[in-house]
Amino acid sequence: MSAPERIPPRSVTPPVNAAELLARGELTVRGRIREASNAALYCTVSYDGQDAACIYKPVAGERPLWDFPDGTLAQREVAAYEVSEATGWGLVPPTVLREGPYGEGMCQLWVEVAPEAELLALVDGEEPGPGWKAVGFAEVGEGRTALLVHADDERLRRLAVLDTVINNADRKGGHLLPTGEGRLYGIDHGVTFNAENKLRTLLWGWAGEPLTQEAADVLEGLRKGLAEGGPLTARLEPLITGAEIDATRARVGALLASGTHPEPSGEWPAIPWPPV
C-alpha cells in the first residue's frame, strides 16, 4: 500500500495507543485511494499530541454485494481486527469503527510497506523451489502458463489460519503488507465472516498439511474466547450476526478436529480474481 497520488509526504509519529488515537482523534481527509473498489480515504488523525496516517472507509461509500448485507463491510473489518488481536499474532493493523467526515466507517492505521519484500512469484516448472509453496498454475499470456507460488513463511502461515477462521473471501496478493521491521499485516477484510463457506485465498500452499502446535494452541484460545458469554464473543456481537458468530465457532472447531489446514471445497472459487 502506498500513499495516493497528489498527497504530499507527511511525517507522523508512531502512536503509543493506536486504537485510542484512531477512535478519538481528529480525522482529516487528505485524498482518496483510487484503485479501491469501495470508498477508501487516506487521512491523518491527531489526538493528545500524537498523530498518524490512516485509512477511513465510510459505510456510505460501500458498494452493494449480492452475498453480504448492505452497509456491513466496515463492521467486518473491525471484527477481523478483533479476532486477529485475540490470536496474539497481530496480523491486522489497529482498526476501529467511528464517526468521520462522511459518517460512520472503519478507520485503520496506515502501514508503510517494504517494497523489496517478496511473498508471491510466478515461476517456470511444475514444482516450487526451496522456500516456496505452490498455489497453482496461471495463464501468463501467449499460451504460456507459470506456477504461482508464495513464500514458505511462518507469518503467511499464521495469516492462512486467520483467514480460515474469519472465512476471508478475498485474500489477494495486494492485501499482504510486509514492513521494514519484519512484520506482516493483512488488510481489506470487508468480505469476511459469511455464514457460508466462501474462503478464497492465494495462501493454499499448506492445504492438507498438519497445523503447527502454535496454531493449535491459538485456535484453542479462540474457542474459549468464542464461547457463549466469552470475551471475544462480546467484542464480536456488535459487529456481526449471531449466525456468523456461530459459524466462526464452527470453523474453529473444525480446524481443531481435523488438525490440518483446509483444502479448497470445490463449492466456491478457491482463488480470488484478480489475484493481485
Short mmCIF file of C-alpha atoms in Angstrom, two decimals, residues 111-273:
data_model
loop_
_atom_site.label_atom_id
_atom_site.label_comp_id
_atom_site.label_asym_id
_atom_site.label_seq_id
_atom_site.Cartn_x
_atom_site.Cartn_y
_atom_site.Cartn_z
CA VAL A 111 1.08 0.64 7.16
CA GLU A 112 4.27 1.52 5.28
CA VAL A 113 5.36 -1.42 3.12
CA ALA A 114 8.88 -2.71 2.50
CA PRO A 115 8.90 -2.80 -1.34
CA GLU A 116 11.77 -5.26 -1.54
CA ALA A 117 9.88 -7.99 0.33
CA GLU A 118 8.85 -10.83 -1.99
CA LEU A 119 5.98 -13.04 -0.89
CA LEU A 120 4.47 -14.11 -4.24
CA ALA A 121 6.04 -15.10 -7.56
CA LEU A 122 5.39 -16.76 -10.91
CA VAL A 123 7.99 -19.39 -11.80
CA ASP A 124 8.64 -21.79 -14.65
CA GLY A 125 8.40 -25.51 -13.99
CA GLU A 126 5.94 -27.72 -12.15
CA GLU A 127 7.41 -27.61 -8.66
CA PRO A 128 8.25 -24.68 -6.38
CA GLY A 129 11.85 -24.11 -5.40
CA PRO A 130 13.19 -24.22 -1.85
CA GLY A 131 11.44 -21.73 0.42
CA TRP A 132 8.27 -21.57 -1.71
CA LYS A 133 4.86 -23.25 -1.68
CA ALA A 134 2.78 -23.93 -4.81
CA VAL A 135 -0.65 -22.35 -5.26
CA GLY A 136 -1.48 -23.41 -8.84
CA PHE A 137 -0.87 -22.67 -12.49
CA ALA A 138 -1.76 -19.33 -14.03
CA GLU A 139 -2.07 -18.09 -17.60
CA VAL A 140 0.64 -15.53 -18.32
CA GLY A 141 -0.16 -14.75 -21.98
CA GLU A 142 0.66 -16.13 -25.43
CA GLY A 143 -0.48 -19.60 -24.40
CA ARG A 144 2.08 -19.81 -21.59
CA THR A 145 1.43 -20.89 -18.04
CA ALA A 146 3.53 -20.37 -14.95
CA LEU A 147 3.38 -21.75 -11.44
CA LEU A 148 2.06 -19.29 -8.87
CA VAL A 149 3.93 -19.67 -5.59
CA HIS A 150 4.02 -17.96 -2.22
CA ALA A 151 6.80 -17.85 0.33
CA ASP A 152 7.03 -20.66 2.87
CA ASP A 153 6.86 -18.04 5.60
CA GLU A 154 5.51 -18.58 9.12
CA ARG A 155 3.83 -15.15 9.01
CA LEU A 156 1.87 -16.17 5.92
CA ARG A 157 1.02 -19.49 7.53
CA ARG A 158 -0.46 -17.70 10.53
CA LEU A 159 -2.44 -15.48 8.17
CA ALA A 160 -3.74 -18.55 6.35
CA VAL A 161 -5.11 -19.83 9.67
CA LEU A 162 -6.68 -16.46 10.48
CA ASP A 163 -8.27 -16.30 7.03
CA THR A 164 -9.85 -19.70 7.56
CA VAL A 165 -11.29 -18.63 10.91
CA ILE A 166 -12.77 -15.38 9.57
CA ASN A 167 -13.80 -17.01 6.26
CA ASN A 168 -11.96 -14.46 4.14
CA ALA A 169 -13.45 -14.36 0.64
CA ASP A 170 -10.78 -12.10 -0.84
CA ARG A 171 -7.16 -12.74 0.22
CA LYS A 172 -5.27 -11.19 -2.69
CA GLY A 173 -1.58 -10.52 -3.04
CA GLY A 174 -2.15 -6.78 -2.76
CA HIS A 175 -3.67 -7.32 0.67
CA LEU A 176 -0.34 -8.53 2.11
CA LEU A 177 1.74 -5.77 3.70
CA PRO A 178 5.26 -6.71 4.83
CA THR A 179 7.05 -3.97 6.74
CA GLY A 180 10.68 -3.00 7.06
CA GLU A 181 10.59 -4.15 10.69
CA GLY A 182 9.77 -7.72 9.67
CA ARG A 183 6.05 -7.59 10.48
CA LEU A 184 3.37 -8.79 8.10
CA TYR A 185 -0.14 -7.37 8.04
CA GLY A 186 -3.25 -8.35 6.12
CA ILE A 187 -5.78 -5.73 5.09
CA ASP A 188 -9.15 -5.39 3.30
CA HIS A 189 -11.35 -7.68 5.38
CA GLY A 190 -14.76 -6.38 4.35
CA VAL A 191 -15.91 -9.70 2.86
CA THR A 192 -15.39 -11.95 5.86
CA PHE A 193 -17.46 -13.88 8.42
CA ASN A 194 -20.10 -15.08 5.98
CA ALA A 195 -22.01 -18.00 7.48
CA GLU A 196 -21.48 -19.92 4.22
CA ASN A 197 -18.06 -21.23 3.21
CA LYS A 198 -16.51 -18.57 0.97
CA LEU A 199 -12.77 -18.93 1.60
CA ARG A 200 -10.87 -17.55 -1.39
CA THR A 201 -7.16 -17.02 -0.97
CA LEU A 202 -3.73 -17.19 -2.55
CA LEU A 203 -2.38 -18.92 0.57
CA TRP A 204 -3.21 -22.53 -0.31
CA GLY A 205 0.38 -23.76 -0.07
CA TRP A 206 -0.22 -25.59 3.22
CA ALA A 207 -3.57 -27.14 2.18
CA GLY A 208 -3.96 -30.55 3.80
CA GLU A 209 -0.80 -30.19 5.91
CA PRO A 210 -0.89 -30.52 9.71
CA LEU A 211 -1.38 -27.34 11.69
CA THR A 212 1.56 -26.20 13.75
CA GLN A 213 1.34 -26.68 17.52
CA GLU A 214 1.36 -22.89 17.82
CA ALA A 215 -1.71 -22.65 15.57
CA ALA A 216 -3.50 -25.39 17.53
CA ASP A 217 -2.84 -23.54 20.80
CA VAL A 218 -4.10 -20.28 19.31
CA LEU A 219 -7.24 -21.97 17.98
CA GLU A 220 -7.93 -23.45 21.41
CA GLY A 221 -7.71 -19.94 22.84
CA LEU A 222 -10.13 -18.69 20.20
CA ARG A 223 -12.55 -21.50 21.03
CA LYS A 224 -12.60 -20.41 24.66
CA GLY A 225 -12.97 -16.75 23.72
CA LEU A 226 -15.86 -17.55 21.38
CA ALA A 227 -17.85 -19.50 23.96
CA GLU A 228 -21.26 -18.16 24.95
CA GLY A 229 -20.51 -15.11 27.08
CA GLY A 230 -16.80 -15.29 26.19
CA PRO A 231 -14.72 -12.13 25.79
CA LEU A 232 -14.25 -12.46 22.04
CA THR A 233 -17.94 -13.19 21.56
CA ALA A 234 -18.75 -9.98 23.44
CA ARG A 235 -16.48 -7.97 21.15
CA LEU A 236 -17.95 -9.52 18.00
CA GLU A 237 -21.65 -9.26 18.93
CA PRO A 238 -21.97 -5.55 17.98
CA LEU A 239 -20.21 -6.20 14.66
CA ILE A 240 -21.56 -9.40 13.06
CA THR A 241 -24.69 -11.51 13.42
CA GLY A 242 -25.29 -14.34 15.86
CA ALA A 243 -25.37 -16.81 12.97
CA GLU A 244 -21.99 -15.53 11.79
CA ILE A 245 -20.52 -15.90 15.28
CA ASP A 246 -21.86 -19.46 15.41
CA ALA A 247 -20.25 -20.16 12.03
CA THR A 248 -16.95 -18.76 13.29
CA ARG A 249 -17.11 -21.09 16.29
CA ALA A 250 -17.80 -23.97 13.92
CA ARG A 251 -14.80 -23.13 11.73
CA VAL A 252 -12.51 -23.03 14.76
CA GLY A 253 -13.90 -26.35 15.94
CA ALA A 254 -13.47 -27.92 12.51
CA LEU A 255 -9.83 -26.81 12.32
CA LEU A 256 -9.11 -28.28 15.74
CA ALA A 257 -10.93 -31.51 14.89
CA SER A 258 -9.08 -32.01 11.59
CA GLY A 259 -5.71 -30.77 12.81
CA THR A 260 -4.90 -29.67 9.26
CA HIS A 261 -5.05 -26.64 7.03
CA PRO A 262 -8.22 -26.76 4.91
CA GLU A 263 -8.30 -27.67 1.24
CA PRO A 264 -10.45 -25.98 -1.42
CA SER A 265 -14.02 -27.21 -1.10
CA GLY A 266 -14.85 -27.11 -4.80
CA GLU A 267 -18.12 -25.34 -3.92
CA TRP A 268 -16.67 -21.85 -4.40
CA PRO A 269 -13.80 -20.44 -6.50
CA ALA A 270 -10.68 -21.07 -4.45
CA ILE A 271 -8.62 -18.13 -5.70
CA PRO A 272 -9.86 -14.51 -5.82
CA TRP A 273 -9.93 -12.61 -9.10
#
